Amino acid sequence: MAAKRIAQSSINWTALAERVPANQKSSFGAFKTKADIYVRAVMANPESPPKINWAHYKNLVPVAGLVDSFQKQYDALSVPYPKDTYSSQVDTEIEQSKSDISSYKKASEERIKNYEREIGHLKSLMPYEQMTMEDYRDAFPDAALDPINKPTFWPHTPEEQVGYKSKEQIEAEKQGHH
């Protein structure tokens, strides 16, 4: 045979099962069952084709050369082992995934640092219950009311301000409707 016979599955099913989400456990179980059935079917067949007693058949078959012809064809028979054309693609995808994972980790670490800075800033502030409006303005200048530079009307929501347009109104104006 062209390939080495595999004695057992190279898949670590336990480690793989730990990564399967709970809602996909039944599909994973079905997949594992099919894989096990396939491995058992392959293992049920012999590694090499059975040996034939050609001398016995030469004595039984009266046609001269027929058994020799069959023997020659049988010995020349070669079932090609399929070439592995996917392992390189899988390896490439694994390396790409590792690269994506490492870049995601780096970006996540940056976000975590930013969030920790924000948390540190919030912890350094006095409690909201003790803040005055001036303290709030100093701590959060973008969110605080600024009646001098940006006067607003009560209840100080965007919908209640002069010149406010809803998303529907903006879309209608884009389409030429008034």
mmCIF file of C-alpha atoms in Angstrom:
data_model
loop_
_atom_site.group_PDB
_atom_site.id
_atom_site.type_symbol
_atom_site.label_atom_id
_atom_site.label_comp_id
_atom_site.label_asym_id
_atom_site.label_seq_id
_atom_site.Cartn_x
_atom_site.Cartn_y
_atom_site.Cartn_z
ATOM 1 C CA MET A 1 0.000 0.000 0.000
ATOM 2 C CA ALA A 2 1.096 3.529 -0.637
ATOM 3 C CA ALA A 3 0.058 4.874 2.759
ATOM 4 C CA LYS A 4 0.721 3.884 6.305
ATOM 5 C CA ARG A 5 -2.262 2.359 8.055
ATOM 6 C CA ILE A 6 -3.695 4.424 10.844
ATOM 7 C CA ALA A 7 -4.330 2.398 13.976
ATOM 8 C CA GLN A 8 -6.506 4.923 15.773
ATOM 9 C CA SER A 9 -8.118 8.292 15.312
ATOM 10 C CA SER A 10 -5.770 11.263 15.576
ATOM 11 C CA ILE A 11 -8.588 13.455 16.866
ATOM 12 C CA ASN A 12 -8.645 14.323 20.553
ATOM 13 C CA TRP A 13 -12.423 14.083 20.956
ATOM 14 C CA THR A 14 -12.391 15.087 24.628
ATOM 15 C CA ALA A 15 -10.533 18.323 23.968
ATOM 16 C CA LEU A 16 -12.750 19.039 20.978
ATOM 17 C CA ALA A 17 -15.935 18.353 22.972
ATOM 18 C CA GLU A 18 -14.870 20.918 25.574
ATOM 19 C CA ARG A 19 -14.923 23.624 22.896
ATOM 20 C CA VAL A 20 -18.345 22.772 21.484
ATOM 21 C CA PRO A 21 -21.124 25.151 22.598
ATOM 22 C CA ALA A 22 -23.960 23.600 24.599
ATOM 23 C CA ASN A 23 -26.517 24.209 21.844
ATOM 24 C CA GLN A 24 -24.410 22.193 19.360
ATOM 25 C CA LYS A 25 -23.640 19.158 21.538
ATOM 26 C CA SER A 26 -26.176 16.954 19.737
ATOM 27 C CA SER A 27 -24.731 17.824 16.305
ATOM 28 C CA PHE A 28 -21.242 17.165 17.641
ATOM 29 C CA GLY A 29 -22.379 13.776 18.997
ATOM 30 C CA ALA A 30 -23.848 12.849 15.604
ATOM 31 C CA PHE A 31 -20.625 13.897 13.870
ATOM 32 C CA LYS A 32 -18.491 11.842 16.277
ATOM 33 C CA THR A 33 -20.740 8.819 15.751
ATOM 34 C CA LYS A 34 -20.358 9.076 11.961
ATOM 35 C CA ALA A 35 -16.585 9.442 12.291
ATOM 36 C CA ASP A 36 -16.394 6.395 14.580
ATOM 37 C CA ILE A 37 -18.496 4.334 12.157
ATOM 38 C CA TYR A 38 -16.188 5.326 9.310
ATOM 39 C CA VAL A 39 -13.044 4.417 11.279
ATOM 40 C CA ARG A 40 -14.538 1.038 12.252
ATOM 41 C CA ALA A 41 -15.484 0.338 8.619
ATOM 42 C CA VAL A 42 -11.948 1.140 7.456
ATOM 43 C CA MET A 43 -10.405 -0.948 10.228
ATOM 44 C CA ALA A 44 -12.670 -3.920 9.374
ATOM 45 C CA ASN A 45 -10.930 -4.259 6.001
ATOM 46 C CA PRO A 46 -7.465 -5.794 5.743
ATOM 47 C CA GLU A 47 -4.494 -3.527 5.191
ATOM 48 C CA SER A 48 -3.478 -5.316 2.004
ATOM 49 C CA PRO A 49 -5.514 -7.305 -0.522
ATOM 50 C CA PRO A 50 -5.883 -11.029 0.187
ATOM 51 C CA LYS A 51 -3.253 -13.411 -1.169
ATOM 52 C CA ILE A 52 -4.500 -15.734 -3.900
ATOM 53 C CA ASN A 53 -3.237 -19.287 -4.391
ATOM 54 C CA TRP A 54 -2.622 -18.986 -8.143
ATOM 55 C CA ALA A 55 -1.190 -22.517 -8.420
ATOM 56 C CA HIS A 56 -4.485 -23.937 -7.180
ATOM 57 C CA TYR A 57 -6.427 -22.043 -9.866
ATOM 58 C CA LYS A 58 -3.951 -23.018 -12.597
ATOM 59 C CA ASN A 59 -4.732 -26.663 -11.824
ATOM 60 C CA LEU A 60 -8.507 -26.046 -11.879
ATOM 61 C CA VAL A 61 -8.898 -23.799 -14.950
ATOM 62 C CA PRO A 62 -8.398 -25.680 -18.229
ATOM 63 C CA VAL A 63 -7.864 -22.574 -20.437
ATOM 64 C CA ALA A 64 -4.150 -22.044 -20.864
ATOM 65 C CA GLY A 65 -2.843 -18.587 -19.939
ATOM 66 C CA LEU A 66 -6.142 -17.369 -18.426
ATOM 67 C CA VAL A 67 -5.008 -17.660 -14.812
ATOM 68 C CA ASP A 68 -1.612 -16.180 -15.712
ATOM 69 C CA SER A 69 -3.398 -13.233 -17.328
ATOM 70 C CA PHE A 70 -5.584 -12.732 -14.237
ATOM 71 C CA GLN A 71 -2.533 -13.010 -11.984
ATOM 72 C CA LYS A 72 -0.671 -10.406 -14.006
ATOM 73 C CA GLN A 73 -3.651 -8.033 -13.913
ATOM 74 C CA TYR A 74 -4.200 -8.639 -10.192
ATOM 75 C CA ASP A 75 -0.560 -7.966 -9.343
ATOM 76 C CA ALA A 76 -0.582 -4.829 -11.507
ATOM 77 C CA LEU A 77 -3.713 -3.541 -9.770
ATOM 78 C CA SER A 78 -2.913 -0.524 -7.679
ATOM 79 C CA VAL A 79 -5.529 1.512 -5.904
ATOM 80 C CA PRO A 80 -4.077 4.984 -5.598
ATOM 81 C CA TYR A 81 -4.130 6.564 -2.180
ATOM 82 C CA PRO A 82 -5.694 10.006 -2.525
ATOM 83 C CA LYS A 83 -3.243 12.859 -2.361
ATOM 84 C CA ASP A 84 -3.558 15.240 0.548
ATOM 85 C CA THR A 85 -4.413 18.551 -1.055
ATOM 86 C CA TYR A 86 -6.151 20.102 1.923
ATOM 87 C CA SER A 87 -3.610 19.921 4.755
ATOM 88 C CA SER A 88 -1.640 22.868 3.379
ATOM 89 C CA GLN A 89 -4.854 24.909 3.108
ATOM 90 C CA VAL A 90 -5.831 23.957 6.651
ATOM 91 C CA ASP A 91 -2.356 24.848 7.918
ATOM 92 C CA THR A 92 -2.595 28.213 6.156
ATOM 93 C CA GLU A 93 -6.001 28.847 7.723
ATOM 94 C CA ILE A 94 -4.649 27.853 11.143
ATOM 95 C CA GLU A 95 -1.764 30.303 10.800
ATOM 96 C CA GLN A 96 -4.192 33.001 9.619
ATOM 97 C CA SER A 97 -6.449 32.268 12.593
ATOM 98 C CA LYS A 98 -3.489 32.455 14.964
ATOM 99 C CA SER A 99 -2.558 35.798 13.438
ATOM 100 C CA ASP A 100 -6.148 37.048 13.757
ATOM 101 C CA ILE A 101 -6.329 35.816 17.344
ATOM 102 C CA SER A 102 -3.073 37.511 18.329
ATOM 103 C CA SER A 103 -4.146 40.811 16.749
ATOM 104 C CA TYR A 104 -7.527 40.537 18.493
ATOM 105 C CA LYS A 105 -5.750 39.863 21.792
ATOM 106 C CA LYS A 106 -3.550 42.930 21.320
ATOM 107 C CA ALA A 107 -6.565 45.090 20.489
ATOM 108 C CA SER A 108 -8.427 43.651 23.489
ATOM 109 C CA GLU A 109 -5.495 44.384 25.774
ATOM 110 C CA GLU A 110 -5.520 47.997 24.539
ATOM 111 C CA ARG A 111 -9.263 48.248 25.187
ATOM 112 C CA ILE A 112 -8.770 46.765 28.652
ATOM 113 C CA LYS A 113 -6.063 49.344 29.412
ATOM 114 C CA ASN A 114 -8.368 52.149 28.239
ATOM 115 C CA TYR A 115 -11.254 50.816 30.316
ATOM 116 C CA GLU A 116 -8.996 50.469 33.357
ATOM 117 C CA ARG A 117 -7.897 54.101 32.888
ATOM 118 C CA GLU A 118 -11.551 55.140 32.658
ATOM 119 C CA ILE A 119 -12.399 53.125 35.765
ATOM 120 C CA GLY A 120 -9.440 54.696 37.578
ATOM 121 C CA HIS A 121 -10.677 58.143 36.549
ATOM 122 C CA LEU A 122 -14.226 57.380 37.722
ATOM 123 C CA LYS A 123 -12.947 56.010 41.042
ATOM 124 C CA SER A 124 -10.889 59.166 41.562
ATOM 125 C CA LEU A 125 -14.011 61.335 41.281
ATOM 126 C CA MET A 126 -16.143 62.166 44.236
ATOM 127 C CA PRO A 127 -19.384 60.181 44.500
ATOM 128 C CA TYR A 128 -22.238 61.442 42.303
ATOM 129 C CA GLU A 129 -24.417 61.949 45.375
ATOM 130 C CA GLN A 130 -21.950 64.546 46.677
ATOM 131 C CA MET A 131 -21.326 66.358 43.367
ATOM 132 C CA THR A 132 -22.680 69.771 42.573
ATOM 133 C CA MET A 133 -23.569 70.764 39.016
ATOM 134 C CA GLU A 134 -20.210 72.572 38.787
ATOM 135 C CA ASP A 135 -18.338 69.454 39.946
ATOM 136 C CA TYR A 136 -20.185 67.386 37.326
ATOM 137 C CA ARG A 137 -19.351 69.954 34.604
ATOM 138 C CA ASP A 138 -15.672 69.829 35.591
ATOM 139 C CA ALA A 139 -15.622 66.006 35.596
ATOM 140 C CA PHE A 140 -17.709 65.505 32.411
ATOM 141 C CA PRO A 141 -17.517 68.645 30.258
ATOM 142 C CA ASP A 142 -19.096 66.957 27.199
ATOM 143 C CA ALA A 143 -22.133 65.642 29.055
ATOM 144 C CA ALA A 144 -22.779 68.560 31.394
ATOM 145 C CA LEU A 145 -25.271 71.323 30.738
ATOM 146 C CA ASP A 146 -23.618 74.530 29.580
ATOM 147 C CA PRO A 147 -26.269 77.277 29.609
ATOM 148 C CA ILE A 148 -23.824 79.967 28.473
ATOM 149 C CA ASN A 149 -22.184 78.304 25.451
ATOM 150 C CA LYS A 150 -24.821 75.665 24.586
ATOM 151 C CA PRO A 151 -28.196 76.695 25.975
ATOM 152 C CA THR A 152 -30.867 73.980 25.887
ATOM 153 C CA PHE A 153 -34.516 73.740 26.809
ATOM 154 C CA TRP A 154 -35.963 71.547 29.494
ATOM 155 C CA PRO A 155 -35.978 68.487 29.625
ATOM 156 C CA HIS A 156 -32.612 68.936 27.839
ATOM 157 C CA THR A 157 -33.110 65.932 25.522
ATOM 158 C CA PRO A 158 -32.169 66.215 21.839
ATOM 159 C CA GLU A 159 -35.802 65.834 20.767
ATOM 160 C CA GLU A 160 -36.832 68.999 22.654
ATOM 161 C CA GLN A 161 -34.160 71.290 21.239
ATOM 162 C CA VAL A 162 -34.620 73.916 18.548
ATOM 163 C CA GLY A 163 -33.724 72.608 15.096
ATOM 164 C CA TYR A 164 -34.024 68.927 16.036
ATOM 165 C CA LYS A 165 -34.964 66.645 13.161
ATOM 166 C CA SER A 166 -35.860 62.993 13.520
ATOM 167 C CA LYS A 167 -34.248 60.277 11.403
ATOM 168 C CA GLU A 168 -37.446 60.044 9.365
ATOM 169 C CA GLN A 169 -37.371 63.784 8.635
ATOM 170 C CA ILE A 170 -33.724 63.647 7.603
ATOM 171 C CA GLU A 171 -34.408 60.693 5.279
ATOM 172 C CA ALA A 172 -37.413 62.479 3.768
ATOM 173 C CA GLU A 173 -35.314 65.602 3.096
ATOM 174 C CA LYS A 174 -32.616 63.460 1.458
ATOM 175 C CA GLN A 175 -35.249 62.040 -0.877
ATOM 176 C CA GLY A 176 -36.543 65.510 -1.736
ATOM 177 C CA HIS A 177 -39.722 65.420 0.359
ATOM 178 C CA HIS A 178 -40.574 68.228 2.757
#
